[in-house]
Short mmCIF file of C-alpha atoms and ligand atoms in Angstrom, two decimals:
data_model
loop_
_atom_site.label_atom_id
_atom_site.label_comp_id
_atom_site.label_asym_id
_atom_site.label_seq_id
_atom_site.Cartn_x
_atom_site.Cartn_y
_atom_site.Cartn_z
CA UNK A 78 63.98 77.25 57.02
CA UNK A 79 67.16 79.26 57.48
CA UNK A 80 68.40 80.20 60.94
CA UNK A 81 67.72 83.81 60.11
CA UNK A 82 64.06 83.13 59.16
CA UNK A 83 63.63 80.94 62.23
CA UNK A 84 64.92 83.73 64.51
CA UNK A 85 62.70 86.30 62.79
CA UNK A 86 59.62 84.08 63.21
CA UNK A 87 60.40 83.43 66.88
CA UNK A 88 60.85 87.15 67.62
CA UNK A 89 57.77 87.97 65.58
CA UNK A 90 55.69 85.78 67.90
CA UNK A 91 56.91 87.92 70.80
CA UNK A 92 57.31 91.26 68.97
CA UNK A 93 54.99 92.98 71.46
CA UNK A 94 57.58 92.71 74.27
CA UNK A 95 60.40 94.38 72.35
CA UNK A 96 61.04 98.10 72.02
CA UNK A 97 63.42 100.15 69.94
CA UNK A 98 66.67 100.73 71.88
CA UNK A 99 67.03 104.17 70.21
CA UNK A 100 63.60 105.77 70.75
CA UNK A 101 61.73 103.26 72.92
CA UNK A 102 59.01 102.93 70.26
CA UNK A 103 57.10 99.83 69.23
CA UNK A 104 58.82 97.50 66.81
CA UNK A 105 57.70 95.01 64.21
CA UNK A 106 59.45 92.25 62.31
CA UNK A 107 59.50 92.99 58.59
CA UNK A 108 60.05 90.39 55.84
CA UNK A 109 61.91 87.94 58.10
CA UNK A 110 64.80 90.33 57.78
CA UNK A 111 64.67 93.24 60.19
CA UNK A 112 63.01 94.65 63.23
CA UNK A 113 61.83 98.19 62.51
CA UNK A 114 60.31 100.75 64.89
CA UNK A 115 57.66 103.34 64.17
CA UNK A 116 60.45 105.91 63.70
CA UNK A 117 62.13 103.64 61.14
CA UNK A 118 65.12 102.67 63.29
CA UNK A 119 66.13 99.33 61.80
CA UNK A 120 67.87 96.28 63.32
CA UNK A 121 68.79 93.32 61.15
CA UNK A 122 68.68 89.61 61.82
CA UNK A 123 72.01 87.88 61.17
CA UNK A 124 72.23 84.71 59.15
CA UNK A 125 73.40 82.79 62.25
CA UNK A 126 70.00 83.42 63.85
CA UNK A 127 70.27 86.41 66.18
CA UNK A 128 69.47 90.11 66.07
CA UNK A 129 71.86 92.95 66.76
CA UNK A 130 70.11 95.67 68.77
CA UNK A 131 73.16 97.59 69.92
CA UNK A 132 73.00 101.27 69.16
CA UNK A 133 76.75 101.74 69.14
CA UNK A 134 79.66 99.44 68.54
CA UNK A 135 81.28 98.14 71.68
CA UNK A 136 84.76 96.95 72.40
CA UNK A 137 84.47 93.66 74.26
CA UNK A 138 87.38 91.85 75.82
CA UNK A 139 86.15 88.30 75.41
CA UNK A 140 87.39 86.45 72.38
CA UNK A 141 86.21 83.58 70.27
CA UNK A 142 88.60 81.06 71.81
CA UNK A 143 87.41 81.89 75.31
CA UNK A 144 83.76 81.53 74.34
CA UNK A 145 84.51 78.21 72.62
CA UNK A 146 86.22 76.88 75.75
CA UNK A 147 83.34 78.07 77.93
CA UNK A 148 80.81 76.44 75.66
CA UNK A 149 82.64 73.10 75.83
CA UNK A 150 83.02 73.27 79.63
CA UNK A 151 79.32 73.97 80.08
CA UNK A 152 77.65 72.06 77.22
CA UNK A 153 79.95 69.09 76.74
CA UNK A 154 81.85 68.60 80.01
CA UNK A 155 78.68 69.45 82.00
CA UNK A 156 80.57 71.29 84.73
CA UNK A 157 77.55 73.34 85.79
CA UNK A 158 74.76 70.75 85.45
CA UNK A 159 73.77 70.81 89.15
CA UNK A 160 73.36 74.60 88.86
CA UNK A 161 71.19 74.32 85.74
CA UNK A 162 68.95 71.71 87.38
CA UNK A 163 68.45 73.90 90.43
CA UNK A 164 67.79 77.02 88.34
CA UNK A 165 65.14 75.22 86.32
CA UNK A 166 63.41 73.93 89.49
CA UNK A 167 63.25 77.44 90.95
CA UNK A 168 62.11 78.99 87.67
CA UNK A 169 59.42 76.38 87.05
CA UNK A 170 58.09 76.59 90.60
CA UNK A 171 57.80 80.37 90.32
CA UNK A 172 56.40 80.60 86.81
CA UNK A 173 54.06 77.59 86.61
CA UNK A 174 51.01 79.83 86.95
CA UNK A 175 51.86 81.39 83.58
CA UNK A 176 51.10 79.28 80.53
CA UNK A 177 54.02 80.94 78.76
CA UNK A 178 56.77 82.30 80.94
CA UNK A 179 59.50 84.51 79.50
CA UNK A 180 62.97 84.08 80.95
CA UNK A 181 65.83 86.48 80.20
CA UNK A 182 69.47 85.54 80.65
CA UNK A 183 71.09 88.94 81.20
CA UNK A 184 74.73 88.69 80.18
CA UNK A 185 74.26 85.35 78.43
CA UNK A 186 77.78 85.27 76.92
CA UNK A 187 77.94 82.36 74.49
CA UNK A 188 74.53 81.18 75.70
CA UNK A 189 75.48 77.87 77.28
CA UNK A 190 73.98 78.43 80.74
CA UNK A 191 70.60 79.42 79.29
CA UNK A 192 70.61 76.65 76.68
CA UNK A 193 71.45 74.02 79.31
CA UNK A 194 68.97 75.36 81.86
CA UNK A 195 66.14 75.15 79.35
CA UNK A 196 67.33 71.82 77.93
CA UNK A 197 65.17 69.75 80.24
CA UNK A 198 62.08 71.96 80.28
CA UNK A 199 58.75 70.92 78.93
CA UNK A 200 58.01 73.89 76.75
CA UNK A 201 56.42 76.32 79.18
CA UNK A 202 59.40 78.66 79.44
CA UNK A 203 60.73 80.67 76.49
CA UNK A 204 64.26 81.98 76.76
CA UNK A 205 65.76 85.28 75.65
CA UNK A 206 69.53 85.62 75.80
CA UNK A 207 71.16 89.04 75.68
CA UNK A 208 74.82 89.95 75.67
CA UNK A 209 76.90 92.85 74.50
CA UNK A 210 79.30 90.53 72.71
CA UNK A 211 78.37 89.76 69.13
CA UNK A 212 80.92 86.93 69.14
CA UNK A 213 79.20 85.30 72.10
CA UNK A 214 75.66 85.64 70.79
CA UNK A 215 76.69 84.39 67.35
CA UNK A 216 78.04 81.21 68.96
CA UNK A 217 74.91 80.89 71.13
CA UNK A 218 72.61 81.13 68.12
CA UNK A 219 74.62 78.57 66.18
CA UNK A 220 74.02 75.96 68.93
CA UNK A 221 70.43 76.67 69.94
CA UNK A 222 67.56 77.88 67.77
CA UNK A 223 64.73 77.79 70.32
CA UNK A 224 65.92 80.83 72.28
CA UNK A 225 65.70 84.47 71.12
CA UNK A 226 69.29 85.72 70.93
CA UNK A 227 70.00 89.45 71.08
CA UNK A 228 73.17 91.49 70.94
CA UNK A 229 72.31 94.36 73.23
CA UNK A 230 73.27 96.59 76.12
CA UNK A 231 72.21 95.66 79.68
CA UNK A 232 72.06 99.39 80.41
CA UNK A 233 69.42 99.79 77.68
CA UNK A 234 67.55 96.50 77.32
CA UNK A 235 65.28 96.62 74.22
CA UNK A 236 62.34 95.12 76.14
CA UNK A 237 59.30 97.01 77.38
CA UNK A 238 58.42 97.55 81.07
CA UNK A 239 57.01 94.63 83.12
CA UNK A 240 57.30 92.18 80.20
CA UNK A 241 59.28 89.30 81.74
CA UNK A 242 58.52 86.64 84.34
CA UNK A 243 62.09 85.80 85.32
CA UNK A 244 65.69 86.93 84.86
CA UNK A 245 68.87 84.97 85.47
CA UNK A 246 72.25 86.71 85.79
CA UNK A 247 75.03 84.16 86.09
CA UNK A 248 78.60 85.05 87.10
CA UNK A 249 78.16 88.29 85.21
CA UNK A 250 77.66 92.00 86.05
CA UNK A 251 74.11 93.18 86.76
CA UNK A 252 72.08 96.29 86.00
CA UNK A 253 69.33 96.11 88.62
CA UNK A 254 67.54 99.25 87.50
CA UNK A 255 67.00 97.79 84.06
CA UNK A 256 66.24 94.31 85.41
CA UNK A 257 63.49 95.76 87.64
CA UNK A 258 62.06 97.77 84.77
CA UNK A 259 61.66 94.81 82.40
CA UNK A 260 60.52 92.32 85.11
CA UNK A 261 56.81 92.08 85.85
CA UNK A 262 55.62 92.78 89.37
CA UNK A 263 56.51 89.75 91.51
CA UNK A 264 58.82 88.62 88.72
CA UNK A 265 61.64 86.31 89.72
CA UNK A 266 65.25 87.54 89.88
CA UNK A 267 68.08 85.04 90.23
CA UNK A 268 71.70 86.09 90.49
CA UNK A 269 74.51 83.54 90.70
CA UNK A 270 77.81 84.62 92.25
CA UNK A 271 80.97 82.71 93.12
CA UNK A 272 81.33 81.44 96.68
CA UNK A 273 84.62 81.50 98.58
CA UNK A 274 85.79 78.12 97.29
CA UNK A 275 84.83 78.66 93.65
CA UNK A 276 87.62 77.23 91.47
CA UNK A 277 89.83 77.25 94.58
CA UNK A 278 92.18 74.58 93.19
CA UNK A 279 92.77 76.67 90.08
CA UNK A 280 93.43 79.77 92.13
CA UNK A 281 95.83 77.89 94.38
CA UNK A 282 97.68 76.40 91.43
CA UNK A 283 98.23 79.61 89.52
CA UNK A 284 97.61 82.59 91.75
CA UNK A 285 98.86 81.60 95.19
CA UNK A 286 95.65 82.85 96.67
CA UNK A 287 95.19 80.43 99.52
CA UNK A 288 94.64 83.20 102.02
CA UNK A 289 92.36 85.14 99.74
CA UNK A 290 89.67 86.76 101.85
CA UNK A 291 86.40 86.49 100.11
CA UNK A 292 82.94 87.70 100.94
CA UNK A 293 79.67 88.16 99.10
CA UNK A 294 78.23 90.44 101.77
CA UNK A 295 78.21 93.55 99.59
CA UNK A 296 76.69 91.72 96.63
CA UNK A 297 73.95 90.25 98.81
CA UNK A 298 73.21 93.55 100.49
CA UNK A 299 72.92 95.33 97.12
CA UNK A 300 70.62 92.57 95.87
CA UNK A 301 68.42 92.98 98.97
CA UNK A 302 68.12 96.71 98.32
CA UNK A 303 66.52 95.99 94.97
CA UNK A 304 64.49 92.81 95.52
CA UNK A 305 62.22 91.46 98.23
CA UNK A 306 61.74 88.00 99.80
CA UNK A 307 65.43 87.33 99.19
CA UNK A 308 66.70 83.80 99.75
CA UNK A 309 70.29 82.64 99.38
CA UNK A 310 71.25 79.10 98.49
CA UNK A 311 74.73 77.66 98.50
CA UNK A 312 75.62 75.09 95.88
CA UNK A 313 78.97 73.33 96.26
CA UNK A 314 80.34 70.27 94.50
CA UNK A 315 83.55 68.96 92.98
CA UNK A 316 84.25 67.43 89.61
CA UNK A 317 87.27 65.55 88.32
CA UNK A 318 88.51 67.04 85.06
CA UNK A 319 90.62 65.22 82.48
CA UNK A 320 93.40 66.99 80.61
CA UNK A 321 91.31 68.49 77.83
CA UNK A 322 88.60 69.62 80.25
CA UNK A 323 91.25 71.24 82.44
CA UNK A 324 92.70 73.05 79.42
CA UNK A 325 89.27 74.41 78.55
CA UNK A 326 88.82 75.56 82.14
CA UNK A 327 92.15 77.39 82.03
CA UNK A 328 91.21 79.05 78.75
CA UNK A 329 87.81 80.22 79.92
CA UNK A 330 88.83 81.51 83.31
CA UNK A 331 89.72 85.18 83.80
CA UNK A 332 91.86 83.94 86.72
CA UNK A 333 94.43 82.58 84.30
CA UNK A 334 94.77 85.76 82.25
CA UNK A 335 96.99 87.37 84.86
CA UNK A 336 98.82 84.27 86.01
CA UNK A 337 102.44 83.61 85.13
CA UNK A 338 103.15 81.39 82.13
CA UNK A 339 105.15 78.80 84.01
CA UNK A 340 102.50 77.86 86.53
CA UNK A 341 99.92 77.72 83.70
CA UNK A 342 102.17 75.42 81.69
CA UNK A 343 102.75 73.13 84.67
CA UNK A 344 99.05 72.96 85.28
CA UNK A 345 98.31 72.10 81.65
CA UNK A 346 100.38 68.93 81.99
CA UNK A 347 98.19 67.46 84.72
CA UNK A 348 96.32 64.33 83.62
CA UNK A 349 93.60 64.83 86.22
CA UNK A 350 92.48 67.77 88.24
CA UNK A 351 89.70 68.03 90.76
CA UNK A 352 87.88 71.33 90.77
CA UNK A 353 85.40 72.84 93.21
CA UNK A 354 82.34 74.67 92.02
CA UNK A 355 81.05 76.80 94.89
CA UNK A 356 78.20 79.14 94.05
CA UNK A 357 75.73 81.35 95.88
CA UNK A 358 72.32 81.60 94.28
CA UNK A 359 70.45 84.79 95.23
CA UNK A 360 66.73 84.58 94.63
CA UNK A 361 64.38 87.55 94.95
CA UNK A 362 61.08 89.04 93.81
CA UNK A 363 60.49 92.30 91.98
CA UNK A 364 58.32 94.47 94.22
ZN1 ZN B 1074 63.18 103.80 67.18
#
C-alpha cells in the first residue's frame, strides 16, 4: 500500500471528526485521494502520506535543514526522551477510560515529539499531528505512518467540536480558543514551555544571556484562565552532546539565528557539550 493510500484509509476511519476548514461542513474521503465536503471543497492527500487542509498558502520561516536537525535531535539523539515518557504517562492515565483516545499535537512541526511520545504506547491512543508548515508535516509523514498528519491552521483547526480527548502543545504557540473547541468536556490539555535554565549553556555560549530574567508567570496565568484543575510540573535534566549532536542543536535552535558567527563557529568546534533541558509542563482540563 502506498503512503498516500495508507493516510487516506487512516483518515477515513476517523472521517467523522474532521470538518471542512472552508465551510465547516462534513467531509468524506473519496477514492483514497481526497477529502471532500458536502459543498465540494476538496483537499488532496500527498504521496508522502499527509493531507493539506490549509485554505490559503502561508509563508513559514522554518526550513528543511532546521526540521532535519530537529528530527535527529529528538528521534535519534533522544534529547527529549524523559519528556516523552512523562507525557505518555499523563495521557494514558487521563484517557484510559476511552477504548480509543484521540490525541492532537497542535504545532507538531516535523512530528518528532508526537511520534516519540506514541512510540511506546500499546495502541489505545491515536495521534493527529497538525502544523502550518508543509515542509514539517511532509517530513513527519515520511517517518511515521501510524499518525494522521495534517497541514493546517491552528486558528482554524479542521476538526469538529468536542472531538478530541487530549491535546499536546510543545514549545510552540497556542490557540486556546480553538483547542477548547475541539477538546471534549474534561479533555486533557498539556502545554510544554521552557523553564529558566532551558538550553542555558547554549544561551551563555552564544548570547551572553547569563543574567537573562525569565518567568513563565504570564504563560501559566493565561493557561489557568482557559483550563481548570491546572497542575504544573518541572522537568529538568542534562545530557552530554557529542560534536554532531551539538551541531544539530545549534541548527535547530532559534537562539542561534541571531547570534554572531564567531561564537557559533567556536561552539561548533567543541567535542563535548553538556546541555540542560529545563521544561515546565502545564496540565489542565477543558471545562
Ligand atoms: Zn466545505
